[in-house]
CSV table of C-alpha atoms in Angstrom, one decimal:
chain,number,residue,atom,x,y,z
A,1289,MET,CA,0.0,0.0,0.0
A,1290,ARG,CA,2.8,2.4,0.7
A,1291,ARG,CA,4.3,1.8,-2.7
A,1292,ILE,CA,0.9,2.5,-4.3
A,1293,GLY,CA,0.5,5.6,-2.2
A,1294,ASN,CA,3.9,6.8,-3.3
A,1295,ALA,CA,2.9,6.3,-7.0
A,1296,VAL,CA,-0.2,8.3,-6.4
A,1297,ASP,CA,1.8,11.2,-5.0
A,1298,THR,CA,4.2,11.0,-7.9
A,1299,ILE,CA,1.3,11.3,-10.4
A,1300,THR,CA,-0.1,14.1,-8.4
A,1301,ALA,CA,3.2,16.0,-8.3
A,1302,PHE,CA,3.5,15.6,-12.1
A,1303,LEU,CA,0.0,16.8,-12.9
A,1304,GLY,CA,0.1,19.6,-10.4
A,1305,ALA,CA,3.4,21.0,-11.6
A,1306,ALA,CA,2.4,20.6,-15.3
A,1307,VAL,CA,-0.9,22.4,-14.7
A,1308,ALA,CA,0.7,25.2,-12.7
A,1309,GLY,CA,3.5,25.6,-15.2
A,1310,VAL,CA,1.1,25.9,-18.2
A,1311,ALA,CA,-1.0,28.4,-16.3
A,1312,ILE,CA,2.0,30.6,-15.5
A,1313,LEU,CA,3.8,30.2,-18.8
A,1314,LEU,CA,0.8,30.4,-21.1
A,1315,PRO,CA,-1.9,32.5,-19.4
A,1316,ILE,CA,-3.4,33.7,-22.7
A,1317,THR,CA,-3.6,33.3,-26.4
A,1318,PHE,CA,-3.9,36.2,-28.8
A,1319,THR,CA,-5.8,34.4,-31.7
A,1320,TRP,CA,-8.8,36.7,-31.3
A,1321,THR,CA,-7.0,40.1,-30.8
A,1322,GLY,CA,-7.3,41.2,-34.4
A,1323,GLN,CA,-10.8,42.4,-33.5
A,1324,SER,CA,-9.8,43.9,-30.2
A,1325,THR,CA,-9.1,47.5,-29.2
A,1326,PRO,CA,-5.5,48.8,-28.8
A,1327,TYR,CA,-5.9,49.4,-25.1
A,1328,ARG,CA,-7.2,45.8,-24.5
A,1329,LEU,CA,-4.5,44.3,-26.6
A,1330,THR,CA,-1.8,46.2,-24.7
A,1331,SER,CA,-3.2,45.2,-21.4
A,1332,LEU,CA,-3.3,41.5,-22.4
A,1333,ILE,CA,0.2,41.5,-23.8
A,1334,ASN,CA,1.5,43.2,-20.6
A,1335,SER,CA,-0.4,40.7,-18.4
A,1336,VAL,CA,1.6,37.7,-19.7
A,1337,PRO,CA,5.1,38.5,-18.4
A,1338,ARG,CA,3.8,40.3,-15.4
A,1339,GLY,CA,1.5,37.4,-14.5
A,1340,ALA,CA,4.5,35.1,-14.8
A,1341,ALA,CA,6.6,37.2,-12.5
A,1342,ILE,CA,3.8,37.3,-9.9
A,1343,GLY,CA,3.3,33.6,-10.1
A,1344,VAL,CA,7.0,33.0,-9.5
A,1345,ILE,CA,7.1,35.2,-6.5
A,1346,VAL,CA,3.9,33.7,-5.0
A,1347,ALA,CA,5.3,30.2,-5.6
A,1348,VAL,CA,8.5,30.8,-3.7
A,1349,ALA,CA,6.7,32.7,-0.9
A,1350,VAL,CA,4.2,29.9,-0.4
A,1351,ALA,CA,6.9,27.3,-0.5
A,1352,VAL,CA,8.8,29.1,2.3
A,1353,LEU,CA,5.8,29.6,4.5
A,1354,VAL,CA,4.5,26.0,4.1
A,1355,THR,CA,8.0,24.5,4.7
A,1356,THR,CA,7.9,26.0,8.2
A,1357,PHE,CA,5.1,23.7,9.1
A,1358,THR,CA,5.9,20.2,10.3
A,1359,ARG,CA,2.7,18.5,9.1
A,1360,PRO,CA,2.9,17.5,5.4
A,1361,VAL,CA,-0.9,17.8,5.1
A,1362,THR,CA,-0.5,21.5,5.4
A,1363,ALA,CA,1.4,21.7,2.1
A,1364,TRP,CA,-0.9,19.2,0.3
A,1365,ALA,CA,-4.1,21.1,1.5
A,1366,THR,CA,-2.6,24.4,0.4
A,1367,ALA,CA,-1.8,23.0,-3.1
A,1368,LEU,CA,-5.3,21.6,-3.3
A,1369,GLY,CA,-6.7,25.1,-2.5
A,1370,GLY,CA,-4.6,26.6,-5.3
A,1371,ALA,CA,-5.8,24.0,-7.8
A,1372,LEU,CA,-9.4,24.6,-6.8
A,1373,GLY,CA,-8.9,28.3,-7.2
A,1374,MET,CA,-7.7,27.7,-10.7
A,1375,PHE,CA,-10.6,25.5,-11.6
A,1376,VAL,CA,-13.1,28.1,-10.3
A,1377,ASN,CA,-11.4,30.9,-12.1
A,1378,HIS,CA,-11.5,28.9,-15.4
A,1379,PHE,CA,-15.1,27.8,-14.9
A,1380,ALA,CA,-16.5,31.1,-13.8
A,1381,GLY,CA,-14.6,32.9,-16.6
A,1382,ARG,CA,-17.2,31.6,-19.1
A,1383,HIS,CA,-19.8,33.7,-17.4
A,1384,VAL,CA,-18.1,37.1,-17.1
A,1385,SER,CA,-19.9,39.9,-18.8
A,1386,SER,CA,-17.0,41.2,-20.9
A,1387,PRO,CA,-13.6,40.0,-22.3
A,1388,ASP,CA,-12.1,43.0,-20.5
A,1389,MET,CA,-12.2,40.9,-17.3
A,1390,LEU,CA,-9.8,38.4,-18.8
A,1391,THR,CA,-6.7,40.4,-17.9
A,1392,THR,CA,-7.7,40.3,-14.3
A,1393,GLN,CA,-8.5,36.6,-14.5
A,1394,ASN,CA,-5.0,36.0,-16.0
A,1395,TYR,CA,-3.5,37.5,-12.9
A,1396,LEU,CA,-5.7,35.4,-10.7
A,1397,ASP,CA,-4.7,32.4,-12.6
A,1398,SER,CA,-1.0,33.1,-12.1
A,1399,VAL,CA,-1.6,33.7,-8.3
A,1400,CYS,CA,-3.5,30.4,-7.9
A,1401,ALA,CA,-0.9,28.6,-10.0
A,1402,GLY,CA,1.9,30.0,-7.9
A,1403,VAL,CA,0.1,28.8,-4.8
A,1404,LEU,CA,-0.2,25.3,-6.3
A,1405,LEU,CA,3.4,25.1,-7.5
A,1406,GLY,CA,4.9,26.4,-4.3
A,1407,ALA,CA,2.9,24.3,-1.9
A,1408,LEU,CA,3.3,21.2,-4.0
A,1409,GLY,CA,7.0,21.7,-4.2
A,1410,ALA,CA,7.3,22.0,-0.5
A,1411,ALA,CA,5.2,18.8,-0.1
A,1412,VAL,CA,7.1,16.6,-2.6
A,1413,LEU,CA,10.7,17.8,-2.9
A,1414,ARG,CA,11.5,15.9,0.3
A,1415,ARG,CA,10.8,12.5,-1.3
A,1416,PRO,CA,12.6,11.0,-4.3
A,1417,GLY,CA,9.7,9.6,-6.3
A,1418,PRO,CA,7.3,12.6,-6.1
A,1419,ALA,CA,10.2,14.9,-6.5
A,1420,ILE,CA,10.9,13.3,-9.9
A,1421,GLY,CA,7.3,13.7,-10.9
A,1422,PHE,CA,7.4,17.4,-9.8
A,1423,ALA,CA,10.5,18.1,-11.8
A,1424,LEU,CA,9.2,16.2,-14.9
A,1425,GLY,CA,5.9,18.1,-14.8
A,1426,GLY,CA,7.5,21.5,-14.4
A,1427,ALA,CA,10.2,20.9,-17.1
A,1428,GLY,CA,7.6,19.2,-19.4
A,1429,ALA,CA,5.4,22.3,-19.2
A,1430,PHE,CA,8.4,24.4,-20.1
A,1431,VAL,CA,9.5,22.4,-23.2
A,1432,SER,CA,6.0,21.9,-24.6
A,1433,GLY,CA,5.8,25.4,-25.8
A,1434,ASP,CA,2.6,27.0,-27.1
A,1435,LEU,CA,-0.2,24.5,-26.6
A,1436,GLY,CA,-2.7,26.5,-28.7
A,1437,ASP,CA,-2.6,24.2,-31.7
A,1438,LEU,CA,-2.6,21.1,-29.6
A,1439,LEU,CA,-5.7,22.3,-27.7
A,1440,HIS,CA,-7.4,23.5,-30.9
A,1441,ILE,CA,-7.4,27.1,-29.7
A,1442,THR,CA,-7.7,28.6,-33.2
A,1443,GLY,CA,-11.0,30.6,-33.2
A,1444,HIS,CA,-11.8,34.2,-32.3
A,1445,ASP,CA,-13.5,33.4,-29.0
A,1446,PRO,CA,-11.7,35.3,-26.3
A,1447,PHE,CA,-12.9,32.9,-23.7
A,1448,GLN,CA,-10.8,30.1,-25.2
A,1449,ILE,CA,-7.9,31.4,-23.3
A,1450,LEU,CA,-9.5,29.7,-20.3
A,1451,GLU,CA,-8.5,26.4,-21.8
A,1452,THR,CA,-4.8,26.9,-21.1
A,1453,PRO,CA,-4.6,24.6,-19.3
A,1454,PRO,CA,-7.8,22.9,-20.2
A,1455,ARG,CA,-10.4,22.5,-17.4
A,1456,TRP,CA,-10.3,18.7,-17.7
A,1457,LEU,CA,-6.6,18.7,-16.9
A,1458,ILE,CA,-7.1,21.0,-13.9
A,1459,ALA,CA,-10.0,18.7,-12.7
A,1460,ALA,CA,-7.7,15.7,-13.0
A,1461,ALA,CA,-5.0,17.5,-10.9
A,1462,VAL,CA,-7.7,18.4,-8.3
A,1463,CYS,CA,-8.8,14.8,-8.0
A,1464,PHE,CA,-5.3,13.5,-7.4
A,1465,LEU,CA,-4.6,16.3,-5.0
A,1466,VAL,CA,-7.7,15.2,-3.0
A,1467,LEU,CA,-6.3,11.7,-2.9
A,1468,SER,CA,-2.8,12.7,-1.8
A,1469,THR,CA,-4.1,15.2,0.8
A,1470,TYR,CA,-6.3,12.5,2.3
A,1471,ARG,CA,-3.4,10.0,2.2
A,1472,ASN,CA,-1.0,12.3,4.0
A,1473,ARG,CA,-3.5,13.6,6.5
A,1474,SER,CA,-2.3,11.5,9.4
A,1475,ARG,CA,1.4,11.5,8.9
A,1476,PRO,CA,3.1,12.2,12.2
A,1477,MET,CA,4.7,15.5,13.0
A,1478,ASP,CA,8.5,15.8,13.1
A,1479,GLU,CA,10.0,15.3,16.5
A,1480,ARG,CA,12.1,18.5,16.2
A,1481,PRO,CA,10.7,21.8,15.0
A,1482,PRO,CA,12.5,23.4,12.0
A,1483,ARG,CA,15.1,26.1,12.7
A,1484,MET,CA,13.5,29.5,12.6
A,1485,THR,CA,16.5,31.7,11.5
A,1486,VAL,CA,16.1,34.8,9.4
A,1487,ASP,CA,18.1,33.4,6.5
A,1488,LEU,CA,15.9,30.4,5.6
A,1489,PRO,CA,12.4,32.0,5.6
A,1490,VAL,CA,13.4,35.4,4.0
A,1491,THR,CA,16.2,35.0,1.5
A,1492,PRO,CA,14.5,32.7,-1.0
A,1493,ILE,CA,11.6,35.2,-1.2
A,1494,LEU,CA,14.1,38.0,-1.8
A,1495,ALA,CA,15.8,35.9,-4.4
A,1496,ALA,CA,12.6,35.3,-6.2
A,1497,MET,CA,11.6,39.0,-6.1
A,1498,VAL,CA,15.0,40.2,-7.3
A,1499,LEU,CA,15.1,37.7,-10.2
A,1500,ALA,CA,11.5,38.0,-11.3
A,1501,LEU,CA,11.2,41.8,-11.1
A,1502,VAL,CA,14.6,42.6,-12.7
A,1503,VAL,CA,14.0,40.2,-15.6
A,1504,LEU,CA,10.5,41.6,-16.1
A,1505,MET,CA,11.7,45.3,-16.0
A,1506,VAL,CA,14.6,44.6,-18.3
A,1507,THR,CA,12.4,42.8,-20.8
A,1508,GLU,CA,9.8,45.6,-20.9
A,1509,TRP,CA,12.6,48.2,-21.1
A,1510,LEU,CA,14.2,46.5,-24.1
A,1511,ASN,CA,10.9,46.2,-25.8
A,1512,ARG,CA,10.3,50.0,-25.4
A,1513,GLN,CA,13.8,50.7,-26.8
A,1514,TYR,CA,13.0,48.8,-30.0
A,1515,GLN,CA,9.6,50.5,-30.2
A,1516,ASP,CA,11.1,54.0,-29.9
A,1517,ALA,CA,13.8,53.3,-32.4
A,1518,PRO,CA,13.0,50.3,-34.5
A,1519,ASN,CA,15.5,50.9,-37.4
A,1520,VAL,CA,18.7,51.4,-35.4
A,1521,SER,CA,21.1,49.0,-33.9
A,1522,HIS,CA,20.4,48.0,-30.3
A,1523,ALA,CA,23.6,46.1,-29.5
A,1524,VAL,CA,24.3,48.3,-26.5
A,1525,ASP,CA,20.8,47.9,-25.2
A,1526,ILE,CA,21.0,44.2,-25.5
A,1527,GLY,CA,24.3,44.2,-23.8
A,1528,LEU,CA,22.9,46.1,-20.9
A,1529,ALA,CA,19.9,43.8,-20.7
A,1530,VAL,CA,22.2,40.7,-20.6
A,1531,THR,CA,24.3,42.3,-17.9
A,1532,ALA,CA,21.2,43.1,-15.8
A,1533,THR,CA,19.9,39.6,-16.2
A,1534,ALA,CA,23.3,38.1,-15.2
A,1535,LEU,CA,23.5,40.4,-12.1
A,1536,ALA,CA,19.9,39.4,-11.1
A,1537,ALA,CA,20.8,35.7,-11.4
A,1538,LEU,CA,24.0,36.3,-9.3
A,1539,ALA,CA,22.0,38.1,-6.6
A,1540,ALA,CA,19.4,35.4,-6.5
A,1541,ALA,CA,21.9,32.6,-6.5
A,1542,MET,CA,23.9,34.1,-3.6
A,1543,LEU,CA,20.8,34.7,-1.6
A,1544,LEU,CA,20.0,31.0,-1.6
A,1545,PRO,CA,21.8,28.6,0.8
A,1546,GLY,CA,24.8,26.6,-0.2
A,1547,ARG,CA,24.9,25.8,-3.9
A,1548,ASP,CA,21.2,25.9,-4.4
A,1549,GLY,CA,21.7,28.8,-6.8
A,1550,VAL,CA,22.9,26.3,-9.5
A,1551,GLY,CA,19.3,25.7,-10.4
A,1552,VAL,CA,18.7,29.5,-10.8
A,1553,TYR,CA,21.6,29.9,-13.2
A,1554,LEU,CA,20.6,26.9,-15.3
A,1555,ALA,CA,17.0,28.1,-15.5
A,1556,VAL,CA,18.0,31.7,-16.4
A,1557,SER,CA,20.2,30.2,-19.3
A,1558,LEU,CA,17.5,27.8,-20.5
A,1559,VAL,CA,14.7,30.4,-21.0
A,1560,PRO,CA,16.6,32.5,-23.6
A,1561,VAL,CA,17.6,29.4,-25.5
A,1562,PHE,CA,13.9,28.3,-25.6
A,1563,SER,CA,12.9,31.6,-27.0
A,1564,ALA,CA,15.8,31.7,-29.5
A,1565,LEU,CA,14.9,28.2,-30.9
A,1566,GLY,CA,11.4,29.4,-31.6
A,1567,TYR,CA,8.1,27.5,-31.5
A,1568,ALA,CA,7.4,24.7,-33.9
A,1569,PRO,CA,3.9,23.3,-34.1
A,1570,ARG,CA,3.8,19.6,-33.1
A,1571,PRO,CA,1.1,16.9,-32.9
A,1572,GLY,CA,0.0,15.3,-29.7
A,1573,TRP,CA,2.4,12.4,-30.0
A,1574,GLY,CA,5.2,15.0,-30.4
A,1575,LEU,CA,4.4,16.3,-26.9
A,1576,LEU,CA,4.5,12.8,-25.5
A,1577,ALA,CA,7.9,12.2,-27.2
A,1578,LEU,CA,9.2,15.4,-25.6
A,1579,LEU,CA,8.1,14.3,-22.2
A,1580,VAL,CA,9.9,10.9,-22.7
A,1581,ILE,CA,13.1,12.7,-23.7
A,1582,THR,CA,12.8,15.1,-20.8
A,1583,ALA,CA,12.5,12.1,-18.4
A,1584,VAL,CA,15.5,10.5,-20.0
A,1585,GLY,CA,17.5,13.7,-19.5
A,1586,LEU,CA,16.2,13.9,-15.9
A,1587,PHE,CA,17.4,10.4,-15.0
A,1588,ILE,CA,20.8,11.0,-16.7
A,1589,GLY,CA,21.2,14.2,-14.6
A,1590,ILE,CA,20.3,12.3,-11.4
A,1591,ARG,CA,22.8,9.5,-12.0
A,1592,LEU,CA,25.6,11.6,-13.7
A,1593,PRO,CA,25.3,15.2,-12.5
A,1594,SER,CA,27.7,17.7,-13.9
A,1595,THR,CA,27.1,21.5,-13.9
A,1596,PHE,CA,29.8,21.9,-16.6
A,1597,ILE,CA,28.0,19.5,-18.9
A,1598,ALA,CA,24.7,21.2,-18.2
A,1599,ILE,CA,25.9,24.7,-19.1
A,1600,THR,CA,27.8,23.3,-22.1
A,1601,MET,CA,24.6,21.7,-23.4
A,1602,ILE,CA,22.8,25.0,-23.0
A,1603,ALA,CA,25.5,26.9,-24.9
A,1604,GLY,CA,25.4,24.3,-27.6
A,1605,LEU,CA,21.7,24.8,-28.1
A,1606,ALA,CA,22.3,28.6,-28.2
A,1607,VAL,CA,24.8,28.1,-31.1
A,1608,PHE,CA,22.4,25.7,-32.8
A,1609,SER,CA,19.6,28.4,-32.6
A,1610,MET,CA,21.8,30.9,-34.4
A,1611,TYR,CA,21.5,28.8,-37.6
A,1612,ALA,CA,18.3,26.9,-37.0
A,1613,GLY,CA,16.1,29.1,-34.9
A,1614,ASN,CA,12.5,29.3,-36.4
A,1615,SER,CA,13.6,27.0,-39.2
A,1616,ASP,CA,11.1,25.9,-41.8
A,1617,ILE,CA,12.6,22.4,-42.0
A,1618,ASN,CA,10.7,19.9,-39.8
A,1619,ILE,CA,13.6,17.7,-38.9
A,1620,VAL,CA,15.6,20.8,-37.8
A,1621,ASP,CA,12.7,21.9,-35.6
A,1622,ALA,CA,12.4,18.4,-34.2
A,1623,ALA,CA,16.1,18.2,-33.4
A,1624,GLY,CA,16.0,21.6,-31.6
A,1625,SER,CA,12.9,20.6,-29.5
A,1626,ALA,CA,14.5,17.2,-28.6
A,1627,GLY,CA,17.7,18.9,-27.6
A,1628,LEU,CA,15.9,21.4,-25.5
A,1629,ALA,CA,13.9,18.6,-23.7
A,1630,LEU,CA,17.0,16.5,-23.0
A,1631,THR,CA,18.9,19.6,-21.7
A,1632,ALA,CA,16.0,20.8,-19.5
A,1633,GLY,CA,15.6,17.3,-18.0
A,1634,TYR,CA,19.4,17.0,-17.4
A,1635,CYS,CA,19.5,20.4,-15.8
A,1636,CYS,CA,16.7,19.5,-13.4
A,1637,GLY,CA,18.6,16.3,-12.4
A,1638,THR,CA,21.8,18.2,-12.0
A,1639,ALA,CA,20.6,21.2,-10.0
A,1640,ARG,CA,20.0,19.2,-6.7
A,1641,PRO,CA,18.8,22.0,-4.4
A,1642,ARG,CA,18.9,21.1,-0.7
A,1643,TYR,CA,16.2,23.5,0.4
A,1644,ALA,CA,12.7,22.9,-1.0
A,1645,PRO,CA,11.9,26.6,-1.8
A,1646,SER,CA,15.2,26.8,-3.8
A,1647,GLY,CA,13.9,23.9,-6.0
A,1648,VAL,CA,10.6,25.7,-6.4
A,1649,LEU,CA,12.4,28.8,-7.6
A,1650,ALA,CA,14.5,26.9,-10.0
A,1651,ILE,CA,11.5,25.3,-11.6
A,1652,ALA,CA,9.4,28.5,-11.5
A,1653,ALA,CA,12.2,30.6,-13.1
A,1654,LEU,CA,11.7,28.6,-16.3
A,1655,TYR,CA,8.4,30.5,-16.8
A,1656,LEU,CA,9.8,34.0,-16.5
A,1657,PRO,CA,9.9,36.2,-19.6
A,1658,SER,CA,13.1,36.6,-21.6
A,1659,ILE,CA,14.8,39.5,-23.2
A,1660,ILE,CA,14.8,37.4,-26.4
A,1661,THR,CA,11.1,37.8,-26.5
A,1662,ALA,CA,11.5,41.6,-26.8
A,1663,VAL,CA,14.0,41.1,-29.7
A,1664,GLU,CA,11.8,38.6,-31.6
A,1665,LEU,CA,8.6,40.7,-31.3
A,1666,GLN,CA,10.1,43.4,-33.6
A,1667,PRO,CA,9.2,43.7,-37.3
A,1668,ASP,CA,11.1,41.7,-39.8
A,1669,GLY,CA,14.4,43.3,-40.6
A,1670,ALA,CA,14.7,45.2,-37.3
A,1671,THR,CA,17.1,42.7,-36.0
A,1672,LYS,CA,19.5,40.1,-37.5
A,1673,ALA,CA,18.3,36.5,-37.6
A,1674,SER,CA,21.2,35.4,-35.4
A,1675,THR,CA,20.7,38.0,-32.7
A,1676,PRO,CA,18.4,35.9,-30.5
A,1677,GLY,CA,20.9,33.0,-30.6
A,1678,VAL,CA,23.9,35.3,-29.9
A,1679,THR,CA,22.0,36.9,-27.0
A,1680,ALA,CA,21.2,33.5,-25.5
A,1681,LEU,CA,24.8,32.4,-25.8
A,1682,ALA,CA,25.9,35.6,-24.0
A,1683,ILE,CA,23.6,34.9,-21.1
A,1684,ALA,CA,24.8,31.2,-21.0
A,1685,ALA,CA,28.4,32.5,-20.9
A,1686,CYS,CA,27.6,34.9,-18.0
A,1687,SER,CA,25.9,32.0,-16.2
A,1688,ALA,CA,28.9,29.8,-16.7
A,1689,VAL,CA,31.0,32.5,-15.0
A,1690,GLY,CA,28.5,32.8,-12.2
A,1691,LEU,CA,28.5,29.0,-11.7
A,1692,ALA,CA,32.2,29.1,-11.4
A,1693,VAL,CA,32.0,31.8,-8.8
A,1694,LEU,CA,29.3,29.9,-6.9
A,1695,HIS,CA,31.4,26.7,-6.8
A,1696,ARG,CA,34.4,28.7,-5.7
A,1697,PHE,CA,32.9,30.5,-2.7
A,1698,ARG,CA,30.0,28.2,-1.7
A,1699,GLN,CA,30.3,24.7,-0.4
A,1700,ARG,CA,27.5,22.3,-1.0
A,1701,SER,CA,25.2,22.5,2.0
A,1702,ARG,CA,24.6,19.4,4.1
A,1703,PRO,CA,21.5,18.6,6.0
A,1704,GLN,CA,21.8,19.8,9.6
A,1705,PRO,CA,21.1,17.5,12.6
A,1706,ASP,CA,18.3,19.8,13.8
A,1707,LYS,CA,16.8,20.4,10.4
A,1708,PRO,CA,13.7,18.3,9.4
A,1709,ALA,CA,13.8,16.0,6.5
A,1710,GLU,CA,11.4,18.2,4.5
A,1711,GLY,CA,14.3,20.2,3.2
A,1712,GLU,CA,15.7,17.3,1.3
A,1713,THR,CA,15.2,17.2,-2.4
A,1714,LEU,CA,16.5,15.4,-5.5
A,1715,ALA,CA,20.0,15.6,-4.0
A,1716,ASP,CA,19.1,12.9,-1.6
A,1717,ILE,CA,18.2,10.3,-4.2
């Protein structure tokens, strides 16, 4: 029975992380905006990266707060509440009086998804099996890209955005969360209370705020620079944006305990590569194939972890995107998607954070906006085709330097005798 219960928790972790990731990463689709007003269109576009930043901060804050409790049922119940909030938001959205409310609902969706992701991470990152499910669900949502085609969101109905993620998937996650919450309701409390020092509760939240807000502000600033002067070179602006992103990653990594910042650096490097590779439409079986490849990369990273190999794989994908990004050749698109899935899985297995909120931040950071998005949104001819790939490679190089600094000045943290087992994550497999 214990093995069956562990399997249920693993499935719950996978579904919950996937649902939360899709909600934060893809809160809206713009297929209907051709008939919209400029004000509404601007509000919706702005709500995407801002909602993602809000979701990341909420996820880490909830993970920190829930981790201070010694009863696992607290984390499971909180995750269930977040999932229920998402379901109500998606269901009630069909009955709002105007599409103008959708921007507000996008923010509510991001908040509820952040609660789900943070609480679920705090609940499962202490146990090997569910931790793998959580990482696979989070990384799978990241590598899947735009689900609009797969979910048949092609019409001009603004309320179709409420199908990302679809309600049936949210309902499935809610059902499994009910089972896991019930199963973990009577687990005994830890004999020793967790340490209540200032560093552990506060610094991960500060790290999330610094990373999310700086990346958001830099992305919006770079987009404005292109809009104000679309026909001039913005190499200096891009360089400043890369520097600001690298400094934000450095600050966030140093605020986390031990070498938990490795996950932040890898996530910050993966997001630009994802954007530089571009989106390639894929059938349903293609999504399943990507999940399998991500799982393979995850298990390789668990068994053979190497930060050097991880950042090298990311840099290799950045170089690949210089020549193959947004390619019209199917086999090239498939190779890029497969490489991204393998790399994302390997990075998740390699990061090995010791403190659960650090793991939540590493996964949630995959859903933050990227300065590559600001570059790619410009009209044809405004930027060189290789600019996104070069920018992604520059961020990967800065992250490599940051990882070297982190390994030089930080020793890998070890579980303390007076610290509860809930801080253990994939590192303890």
